[in-house]
Every structure is written in structure tokens, then in C-alpha cells.
Short mmCIF file of C-alpha atoms and ligand atoms in Angstrom, two decimals:
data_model
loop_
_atom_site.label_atom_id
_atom_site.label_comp_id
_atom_site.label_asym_id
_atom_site.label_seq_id
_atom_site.Cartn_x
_atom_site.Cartn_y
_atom_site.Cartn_z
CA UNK A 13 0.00 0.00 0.00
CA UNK A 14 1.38 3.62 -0.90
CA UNK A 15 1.19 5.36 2.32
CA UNK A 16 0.50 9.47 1.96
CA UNK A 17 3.03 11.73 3.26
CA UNK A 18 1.71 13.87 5.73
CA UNK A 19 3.89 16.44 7.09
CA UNK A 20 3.86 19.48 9.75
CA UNK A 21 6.16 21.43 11.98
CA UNK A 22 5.28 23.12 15.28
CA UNK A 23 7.37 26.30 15.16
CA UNK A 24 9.07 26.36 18.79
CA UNK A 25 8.43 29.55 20.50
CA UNK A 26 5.72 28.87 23.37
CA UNK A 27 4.32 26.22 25.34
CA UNK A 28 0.91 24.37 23.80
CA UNK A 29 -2.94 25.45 24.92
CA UNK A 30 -5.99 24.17 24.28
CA UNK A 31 -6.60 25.88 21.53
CA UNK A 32 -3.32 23.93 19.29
CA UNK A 33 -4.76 21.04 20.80
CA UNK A 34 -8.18 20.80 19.69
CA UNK A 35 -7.07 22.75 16.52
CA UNK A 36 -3.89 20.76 15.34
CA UNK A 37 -2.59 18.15 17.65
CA UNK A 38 -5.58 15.92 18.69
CA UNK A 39 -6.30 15.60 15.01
CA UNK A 40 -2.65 14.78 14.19
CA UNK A 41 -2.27 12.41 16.86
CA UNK A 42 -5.27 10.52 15.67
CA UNK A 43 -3.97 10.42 12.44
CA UNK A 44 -0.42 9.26 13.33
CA UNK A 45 -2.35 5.90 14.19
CA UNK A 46 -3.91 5.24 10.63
CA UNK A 47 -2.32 2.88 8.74
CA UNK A 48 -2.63 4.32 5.19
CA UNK A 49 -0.51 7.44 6.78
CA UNK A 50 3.19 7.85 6.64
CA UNK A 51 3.41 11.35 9.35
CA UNK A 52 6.56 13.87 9.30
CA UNK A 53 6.14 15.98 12.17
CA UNK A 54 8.45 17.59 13.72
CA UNK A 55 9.64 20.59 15.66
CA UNK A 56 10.37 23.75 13.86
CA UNK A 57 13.21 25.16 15.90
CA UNK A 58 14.99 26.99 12.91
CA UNK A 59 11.28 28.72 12.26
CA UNK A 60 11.47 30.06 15.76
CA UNK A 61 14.47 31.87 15.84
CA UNK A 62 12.85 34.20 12.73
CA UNK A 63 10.07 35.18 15.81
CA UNK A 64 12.05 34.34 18.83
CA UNK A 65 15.97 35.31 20.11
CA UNK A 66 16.17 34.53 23.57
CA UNK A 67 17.85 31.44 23.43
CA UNK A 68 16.55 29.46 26.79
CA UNK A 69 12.93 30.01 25.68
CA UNK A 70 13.58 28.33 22.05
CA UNK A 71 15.05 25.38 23.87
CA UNK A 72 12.22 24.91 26.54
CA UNK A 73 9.53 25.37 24.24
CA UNK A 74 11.45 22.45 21.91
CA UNK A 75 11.55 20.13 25.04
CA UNK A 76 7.71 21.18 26.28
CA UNK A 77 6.04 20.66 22.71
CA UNK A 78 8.00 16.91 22.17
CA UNK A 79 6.99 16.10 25.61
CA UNK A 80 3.58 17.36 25.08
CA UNK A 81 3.22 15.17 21.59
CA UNK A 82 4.30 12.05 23.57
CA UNK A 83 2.76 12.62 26.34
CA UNK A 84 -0.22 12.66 24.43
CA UNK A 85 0.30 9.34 22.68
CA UNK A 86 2.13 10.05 19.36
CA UNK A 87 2.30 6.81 18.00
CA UNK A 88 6.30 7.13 17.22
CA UNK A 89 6.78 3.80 15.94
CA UNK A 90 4.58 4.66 12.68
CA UNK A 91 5.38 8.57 12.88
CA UNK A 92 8.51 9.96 12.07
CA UNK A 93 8.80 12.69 14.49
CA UNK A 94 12.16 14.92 14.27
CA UNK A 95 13.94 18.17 15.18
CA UNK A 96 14.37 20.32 11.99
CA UNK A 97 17.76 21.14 13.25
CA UNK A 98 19.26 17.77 13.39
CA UNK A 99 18.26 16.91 10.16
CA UNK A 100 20.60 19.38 8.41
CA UNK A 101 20.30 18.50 4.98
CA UNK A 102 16.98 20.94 5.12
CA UNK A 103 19.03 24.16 5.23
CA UNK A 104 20.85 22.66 2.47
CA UNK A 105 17.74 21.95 0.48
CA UNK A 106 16.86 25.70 1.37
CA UNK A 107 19.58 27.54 0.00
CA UNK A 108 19.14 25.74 -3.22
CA UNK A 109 15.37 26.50 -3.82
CA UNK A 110 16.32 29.90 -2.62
CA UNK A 111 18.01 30.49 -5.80
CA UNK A 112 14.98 29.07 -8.12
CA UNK A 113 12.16 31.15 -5.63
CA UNK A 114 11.49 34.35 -7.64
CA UNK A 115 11.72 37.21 -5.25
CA UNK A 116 8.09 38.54 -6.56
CA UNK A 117 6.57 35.28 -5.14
CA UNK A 118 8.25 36.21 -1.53
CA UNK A 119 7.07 39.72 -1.73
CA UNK A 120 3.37 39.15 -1.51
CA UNK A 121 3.72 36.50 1.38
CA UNK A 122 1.20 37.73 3.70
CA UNK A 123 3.48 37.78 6.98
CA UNK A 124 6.06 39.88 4.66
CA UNK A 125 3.25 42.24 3.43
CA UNK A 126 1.79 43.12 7.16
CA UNK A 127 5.20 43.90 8.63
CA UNK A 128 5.66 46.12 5.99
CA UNK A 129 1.71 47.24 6.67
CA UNK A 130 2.36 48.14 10.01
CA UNK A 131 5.62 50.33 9.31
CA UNK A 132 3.65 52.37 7.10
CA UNK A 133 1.20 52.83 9.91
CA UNK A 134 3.70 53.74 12.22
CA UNK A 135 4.60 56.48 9.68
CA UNK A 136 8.01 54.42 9.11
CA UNK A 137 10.03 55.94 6.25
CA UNK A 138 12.01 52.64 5.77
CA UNK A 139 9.12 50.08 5.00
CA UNK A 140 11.45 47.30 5.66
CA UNK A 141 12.85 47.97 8.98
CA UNK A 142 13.29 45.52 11.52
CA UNK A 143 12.21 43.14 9.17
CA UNK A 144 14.65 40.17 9.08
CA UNK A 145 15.38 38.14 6.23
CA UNK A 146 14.63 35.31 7.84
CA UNK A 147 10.90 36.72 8.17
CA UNK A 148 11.29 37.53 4.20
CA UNK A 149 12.23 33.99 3.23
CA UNK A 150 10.90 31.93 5.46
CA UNK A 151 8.39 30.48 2.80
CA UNK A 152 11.79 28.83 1.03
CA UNK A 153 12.27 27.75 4.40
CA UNK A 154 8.77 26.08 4.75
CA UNK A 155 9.18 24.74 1.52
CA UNK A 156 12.52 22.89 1.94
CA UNK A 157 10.89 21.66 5.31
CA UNK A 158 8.08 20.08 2.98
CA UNK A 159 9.58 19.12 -0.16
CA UNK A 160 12.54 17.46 1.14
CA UNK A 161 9.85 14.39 2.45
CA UNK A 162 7.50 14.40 -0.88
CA UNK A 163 4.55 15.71 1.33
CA UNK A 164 1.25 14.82 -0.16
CA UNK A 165 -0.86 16.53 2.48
CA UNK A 166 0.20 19.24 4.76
CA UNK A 167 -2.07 20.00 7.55
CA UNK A 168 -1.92 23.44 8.32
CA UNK A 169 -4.11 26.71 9.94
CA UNK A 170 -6.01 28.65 7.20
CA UNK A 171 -3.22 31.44 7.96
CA UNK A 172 -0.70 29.39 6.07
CA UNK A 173 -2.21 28.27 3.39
CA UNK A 174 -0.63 30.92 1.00
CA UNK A 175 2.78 29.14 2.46
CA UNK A 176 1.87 25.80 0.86
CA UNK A 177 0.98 27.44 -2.52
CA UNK A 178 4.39 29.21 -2.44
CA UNK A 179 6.00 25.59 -2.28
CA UNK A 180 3.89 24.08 -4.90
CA UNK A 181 4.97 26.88 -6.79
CA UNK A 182 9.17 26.52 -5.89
CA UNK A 183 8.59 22.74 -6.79
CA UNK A 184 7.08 23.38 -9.93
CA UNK A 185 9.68 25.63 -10.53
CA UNK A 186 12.25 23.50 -9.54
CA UNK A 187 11.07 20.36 -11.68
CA UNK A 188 10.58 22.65 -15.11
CA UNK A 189 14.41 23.64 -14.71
CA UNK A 190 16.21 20.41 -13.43
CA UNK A 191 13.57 17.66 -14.10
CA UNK A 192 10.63 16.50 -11.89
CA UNK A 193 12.18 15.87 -8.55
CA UNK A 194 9.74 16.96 -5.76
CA UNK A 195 6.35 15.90 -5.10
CA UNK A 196 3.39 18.81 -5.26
CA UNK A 197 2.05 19.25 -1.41
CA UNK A 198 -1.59 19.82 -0.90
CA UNK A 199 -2.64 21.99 2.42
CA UNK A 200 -5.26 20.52 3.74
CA UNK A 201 -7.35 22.38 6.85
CA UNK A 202 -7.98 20.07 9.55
CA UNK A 203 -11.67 19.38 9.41
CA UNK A 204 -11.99 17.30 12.58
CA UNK A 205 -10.23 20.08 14.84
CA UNK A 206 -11.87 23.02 16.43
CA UNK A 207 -11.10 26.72 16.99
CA UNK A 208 -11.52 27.63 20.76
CA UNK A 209 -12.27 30.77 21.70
CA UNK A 210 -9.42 32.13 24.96
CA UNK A 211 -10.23 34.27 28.17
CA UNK A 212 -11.69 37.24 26.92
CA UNK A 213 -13.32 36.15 24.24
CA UNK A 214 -11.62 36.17 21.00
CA UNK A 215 -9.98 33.06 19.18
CA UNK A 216 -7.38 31.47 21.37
CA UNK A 217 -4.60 32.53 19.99
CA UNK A 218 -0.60 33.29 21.64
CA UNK A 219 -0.48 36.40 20.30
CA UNK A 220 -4.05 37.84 22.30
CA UNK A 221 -2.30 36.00 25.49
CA UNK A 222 -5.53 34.57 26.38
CA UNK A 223 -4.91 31.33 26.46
CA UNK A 224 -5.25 28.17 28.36
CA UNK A 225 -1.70 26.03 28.24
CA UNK A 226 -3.11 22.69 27.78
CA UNK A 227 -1.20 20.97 30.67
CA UNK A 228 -1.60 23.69 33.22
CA UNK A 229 -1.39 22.26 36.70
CA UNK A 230 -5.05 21.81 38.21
CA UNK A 231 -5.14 24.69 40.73
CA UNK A 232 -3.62 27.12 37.96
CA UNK A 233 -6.48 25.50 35.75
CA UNK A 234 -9.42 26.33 38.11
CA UNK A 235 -8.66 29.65 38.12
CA UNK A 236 -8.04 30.37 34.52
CA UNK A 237 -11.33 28.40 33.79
CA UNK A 238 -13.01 31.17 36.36
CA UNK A 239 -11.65 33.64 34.60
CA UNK A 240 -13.25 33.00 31.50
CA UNK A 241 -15.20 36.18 30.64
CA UNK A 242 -19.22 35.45 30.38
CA UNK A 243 -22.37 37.64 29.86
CA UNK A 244 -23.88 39.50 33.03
CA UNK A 245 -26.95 36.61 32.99
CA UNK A 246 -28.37 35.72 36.05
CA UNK A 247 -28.23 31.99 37.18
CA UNK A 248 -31.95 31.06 36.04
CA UNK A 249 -32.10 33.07 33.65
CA UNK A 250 -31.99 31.12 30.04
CA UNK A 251 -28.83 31.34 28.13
CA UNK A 252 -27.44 30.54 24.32
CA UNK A 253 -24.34 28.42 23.80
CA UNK A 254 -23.63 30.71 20.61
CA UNK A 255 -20.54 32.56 21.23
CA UNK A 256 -19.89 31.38 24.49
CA UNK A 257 -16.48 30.48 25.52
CA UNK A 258 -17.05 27.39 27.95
CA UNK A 259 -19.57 26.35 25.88
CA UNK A 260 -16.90 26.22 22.87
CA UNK A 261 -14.27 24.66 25.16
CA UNK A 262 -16.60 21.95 26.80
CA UNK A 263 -17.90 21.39 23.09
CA UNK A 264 -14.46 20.39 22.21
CA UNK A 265 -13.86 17.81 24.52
CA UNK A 266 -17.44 16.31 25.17
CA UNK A 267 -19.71 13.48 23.43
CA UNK A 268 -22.13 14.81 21.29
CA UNK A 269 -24.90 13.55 24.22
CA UNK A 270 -23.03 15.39 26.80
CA UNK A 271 -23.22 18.56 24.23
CA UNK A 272 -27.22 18.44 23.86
CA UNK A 273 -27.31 17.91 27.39
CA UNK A 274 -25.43 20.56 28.62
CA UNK A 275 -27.84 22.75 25.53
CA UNK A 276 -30.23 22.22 27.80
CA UNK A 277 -28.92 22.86 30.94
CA UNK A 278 -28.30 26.33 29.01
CA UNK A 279 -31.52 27.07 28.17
CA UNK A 280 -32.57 26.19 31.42
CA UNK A 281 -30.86 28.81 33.20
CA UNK A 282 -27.94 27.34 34.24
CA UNK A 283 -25.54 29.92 35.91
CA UNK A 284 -22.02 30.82 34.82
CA UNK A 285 -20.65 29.82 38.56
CA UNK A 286 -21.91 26.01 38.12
CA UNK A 287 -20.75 25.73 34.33
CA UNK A 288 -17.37 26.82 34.98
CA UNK A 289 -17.10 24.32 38.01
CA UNK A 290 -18.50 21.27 35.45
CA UNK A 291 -15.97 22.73 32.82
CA UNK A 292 -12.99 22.64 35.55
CA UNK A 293 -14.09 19.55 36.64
CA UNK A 294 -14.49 17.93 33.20
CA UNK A 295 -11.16 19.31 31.49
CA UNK A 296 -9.31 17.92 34.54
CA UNK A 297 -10.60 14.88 34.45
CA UNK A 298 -9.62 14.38 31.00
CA UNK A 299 -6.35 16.16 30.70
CA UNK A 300 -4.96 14.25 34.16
CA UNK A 301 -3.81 11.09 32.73
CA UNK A 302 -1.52 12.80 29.70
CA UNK A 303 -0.91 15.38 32.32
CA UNK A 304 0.99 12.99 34.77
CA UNK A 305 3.17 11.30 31.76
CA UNK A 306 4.00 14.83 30.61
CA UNK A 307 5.07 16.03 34.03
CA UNK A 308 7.23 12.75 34.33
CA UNK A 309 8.50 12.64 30.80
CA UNK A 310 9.68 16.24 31.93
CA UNK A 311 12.11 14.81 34.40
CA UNK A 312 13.38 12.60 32.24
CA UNK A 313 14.87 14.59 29.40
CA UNK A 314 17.54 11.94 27.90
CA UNK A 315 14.53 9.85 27.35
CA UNK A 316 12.88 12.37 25.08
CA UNK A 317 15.74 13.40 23.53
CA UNK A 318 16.74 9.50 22.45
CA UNK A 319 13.04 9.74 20.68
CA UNK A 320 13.68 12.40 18.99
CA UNK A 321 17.31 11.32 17.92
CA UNK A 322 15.50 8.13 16.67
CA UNK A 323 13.18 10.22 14.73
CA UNK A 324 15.77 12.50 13.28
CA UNK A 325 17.43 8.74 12.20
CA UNK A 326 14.31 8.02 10.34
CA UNK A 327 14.45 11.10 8.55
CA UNK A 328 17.74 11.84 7.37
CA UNK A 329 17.43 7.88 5.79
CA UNK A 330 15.35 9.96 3.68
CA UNK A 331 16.71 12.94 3.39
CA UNK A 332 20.38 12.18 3.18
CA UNK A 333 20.08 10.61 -0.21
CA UNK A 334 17.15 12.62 -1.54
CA UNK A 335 19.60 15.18 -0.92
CA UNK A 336 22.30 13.54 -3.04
CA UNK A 337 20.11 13.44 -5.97
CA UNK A 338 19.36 16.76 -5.81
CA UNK A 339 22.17 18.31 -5.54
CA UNK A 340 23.54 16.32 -8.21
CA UNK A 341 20.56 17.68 -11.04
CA UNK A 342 21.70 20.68 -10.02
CA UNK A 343 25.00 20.21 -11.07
CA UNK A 344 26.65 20.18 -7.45
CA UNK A 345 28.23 16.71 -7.09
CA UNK A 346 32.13 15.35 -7.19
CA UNK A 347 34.02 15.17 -10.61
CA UNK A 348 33.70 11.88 -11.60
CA UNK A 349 35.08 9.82 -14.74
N1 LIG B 26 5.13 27.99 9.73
C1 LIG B 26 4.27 27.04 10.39
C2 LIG B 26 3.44 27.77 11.45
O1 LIG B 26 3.81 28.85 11.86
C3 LIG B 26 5.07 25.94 11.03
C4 LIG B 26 5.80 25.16 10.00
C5 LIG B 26 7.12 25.24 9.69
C6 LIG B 26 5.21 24.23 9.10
N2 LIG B 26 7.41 24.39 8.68
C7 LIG B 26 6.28 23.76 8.28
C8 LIG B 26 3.92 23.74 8.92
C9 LIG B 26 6.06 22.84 7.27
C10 LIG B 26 3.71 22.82 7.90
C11 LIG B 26 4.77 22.38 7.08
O2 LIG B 26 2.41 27.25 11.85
#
């Protein structure tokens, strides 16, 4: 059976919430399990340092998000799961694509664009400043990441789509010039995972720091959960599930008879005081398991680190020669008779 490549990085500069959860890692977990699925995913950590320079938080976030995928379950023994940076032949790939990635194409990348956007806001007379080129090329970057496993499907947010494009685009590219070497990726958006609203309201989301990390110790939990911000409704008075945050969090995790259920209990006149108590109680319950093998697999760092070693073995078996072929229709190899 030909397996489909599925591929995605976790760029490495914070620790996972609920929101990446529901949104990208449940759903990628679950998938590492299927049998008709070959999964690349790995840790980003060269992606990070284009948002991210201090140093110690790059490396804890690196150690928190592999502990958090096995902690979780990844099923490693089907999934090849890696860190970018030990699997150098990537930056390799990346320079070379660089120089067959038409500048144009990096120019209307939307990250690129609102950078520039909010310079001219600020009334900026340099457009570009403070912009790295690391934030200008990073699509050749996510495009060597991809391309250098034959991705078929690359599950991704809806905010980088336009990145996959921009590697179909290198690829076919590449292949008109030098012959047809890479595989095409397809983005797909996760259909079985869930955007969660955070704290106050708008999509959970790092950057509105309004988030709930997903392995948050129970007390810490509680009172993040309380702090969720509800309508002024009197308990007994009827409510609507629409646009309400627990609602959208306990909707994420519960069986679809739990979610009618609790629909009722809403219209009812449920107050805000007991739903947050059965969403504490609920989350914790199900969280606490993956919870305690994350907490332990974080004392044991060598032990995480020898998975992801293994992974990065898997990998470079693929990339290592891939790499070899490609440098050689370039015309980069040793003179030979
Ligand atoms: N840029 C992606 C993000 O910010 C992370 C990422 C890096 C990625 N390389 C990738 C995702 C390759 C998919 C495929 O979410």
C-alpha cells in the first residue's frame, strides 16, 4: 500500500494550549495511528528563531512541545517525528530552492506584506525595517521543510495556506528547470479540529495571550477556567451556547450527548458559577492522565531526547540521499570519470 506523506512542523516559541490542541494536535495524533498514513512531524526550531531570540525560551519550548506530543500518545513507531535542526540537509535543500524562488513570489507572502503594513502605519520611512530576512524567506524555508519528504498533504491553519501554494509553486519551478524531482504538497485544513475561543473572548490565539496552556497544573487551571469572561446573565435566567467560551471549550472535549445535554442545561438557566465548576471539573478529568506522563516525561529529558534522535534517524534515511540526488541535477556533485 502507498502510504500518503503527511507532514507538519510546530514552530518552537511557546508552550501548547488548548486551543493547538483541539485545533492541530488531537487531530494529528489521531492520524499518526492510521495505517494508510506515513506522518513527518516535527519541531520547527529553525522557524522560531525568525520570531524568537532569547535562546533558553527556544530550547524549553522544543523540550515542552516533544513532551507534550508524547505525552499525548504520538504513535512514534509509525510517525517519524524529528527536530528540523538535526536533520541538516533541510538548510541545504533551502539555500538551493532559494536560488529558483522568484523574489516577486516572496514579496506578496502575507506575513512579509503586514510587517511592511504596520511600518507604514507607524509612519516608518524605511518600510522594511526591523524586518529580518529570515521573516522575508521563510516560505523557502517552509518549503525545503516540505519538499525534502514528498509531502502529499500538509495539515496546516487557514493562515498558512498561502505558504503551501508558495511551495507548490518553488517545486514546480524546480522540476521545469532540473527535471521533476519533488512531489506537489496539498494543504489541507484540519476538518476534525476546532477553533476555541481564549479568556476574553476572541480566538485562542498566543499572540491575544488569552490562552489556556493545555497541561496547566489543576489549581492554575481552576482559576483560569473562572476567569473565563461570560455575559452578566443571572443563574436562572436562560442562556445561548452561541458565542460562548465554555460552551466552545466543553464542546471540544465532550460526546455529542453530553453537548445536547449541557444545551439544555443552558436554556434552562444554568448559571455561569456552576458551568465553569463542570468545565474545571471535566477538562481535569480528561487532561490528568496525559498530564501525569507529561510532568514525568519532563524529568526525564535523555529519554525524550533518544526519541527524537530516533526520529531525526528516520528522517535523514530519507533525506540524506534525496539530498544527493538533488544536488547532483543541479550540477553540485564530485568530478567523476
Ligand atoms: N510555519 C508554520 C506555522 O507557523 C510551522 C511550519 C514550519 C510548518 N514548517 C512547516 C507547517 C512545514 C507545515 C509544514 O504554523
Amino acid at each position: 500500500m502507498n502510504k500518503a506523506i503527511v507532514l507538519t512542523g510546530i514552530t518552537t516559541t511557546g508552550t501548547p494550549h488548548l486551543g493547538n490542541y483541539v485545533g492541530a494536535i488531537r487531530p494529528a495524533i489521531a492520524a499518526s495511528k492510521e495505517a494508510s498514513v506515513l506522518p513527518f512531524y516535527f519541531l520547527a526550531d529553525y522557524h522560531a528563531l525568525i520570531k524568537c531570540q532569547e535562546p533558553a525560551r527556544v530550547q524549553q519550548s522544543s523540550f515542552e512541545i516533544a513532551a507534550t506530543w508524547l505525552a499525548l500518545g504520538l504513535d512514534t513507531d509509525n510517525a517519524v517525528f524529528y527536530r528540523q535542526s538535526d536533520v541538516p540537509e533541510i538548510m541545504e535543500l533551502t539555500w538551493i530552492l532559494t536560488c529558483v524562488a522568484s523574489k516577486g513570489l516572496m514579496n506578496r507572502a502575507h506575513a512579509y506584506k503586514a510587517a511592511v503594513a504596520d511600518n507604514e502605519h507607524t509612519g516608518e520611512n524605511d518600510p522594511d525595517k526591523g524586518i529580518t530576512m529570515g521573516l522575508f524567506s521563510y516560505p523557502v524555508l517552509m518549503a525545503a521543510d516540505i519538499l525534502m519528504f514528498k509531502a502529499n498533504k500538509v495539515p496546516v491553519g487557514k493562515d498558512q495556506i498561502q505558504h503551501i501554494e508558495m511551495a507548490r509553486d518553488i517545486a514546480a519551478r524546480f522540476n521545469h528547470i532540473y527535471g521533476s524531482h519533488f512531489v506537489l504538497p496539498e494543504a489541507v485544513i484540519e476538518e476534525h479540529g476546532a477553533t476555541l475561543t481564549g479568556l476574553d473572548g476572541r480566538k485562542m490565539s498566543k499572540s491575544y495571550q488569552n490562552t489556556i496552556p493545555l497541561f496547566e497544573p489543576e489549581k492554575k487551571l481552576r482559576k483560569l477556567i473562572n476567569k473565563i469572561v461570560t455575559n452578566s446573565l443571572l443563574p436562572g435566567e436562560p442562556k445561548t451556547t452561541e458565542g460562548c467560551t465554555l460552551f466552545s471549550i466543553y464542546q471540544a472535549f465532550a460526546s455529542p450527548d453530553e453537548v445536547a445535554q449541557m444545551r439544555e442545561n443552558y436554556a434552562h438557566g444554568m448559571g455561569w458559577g456552576d458551568m465553569k465548576k463542570i468545565l474545571f471539573e471535566y477538562l481535569n478529568d480528561h487532561l490528568a492522565p496525559a498530564r501525569e506522563r507529561y510532568e514525568a516525561l519532563l524529568q526525564r529529558p535523555e529519554h525524550i531526547e533518544e526519541q527524537l534522535q530516533e526520529g531525526a534517524k528516520k528522517a535523514r534515511a530519507v533525506s540524506v540521499p534525496f539530498l544527493q540526488e538533488i544536488r547532483k541535477s543541479v550540477g553540485i556533485h564530485r568530478i567523476s570519470s
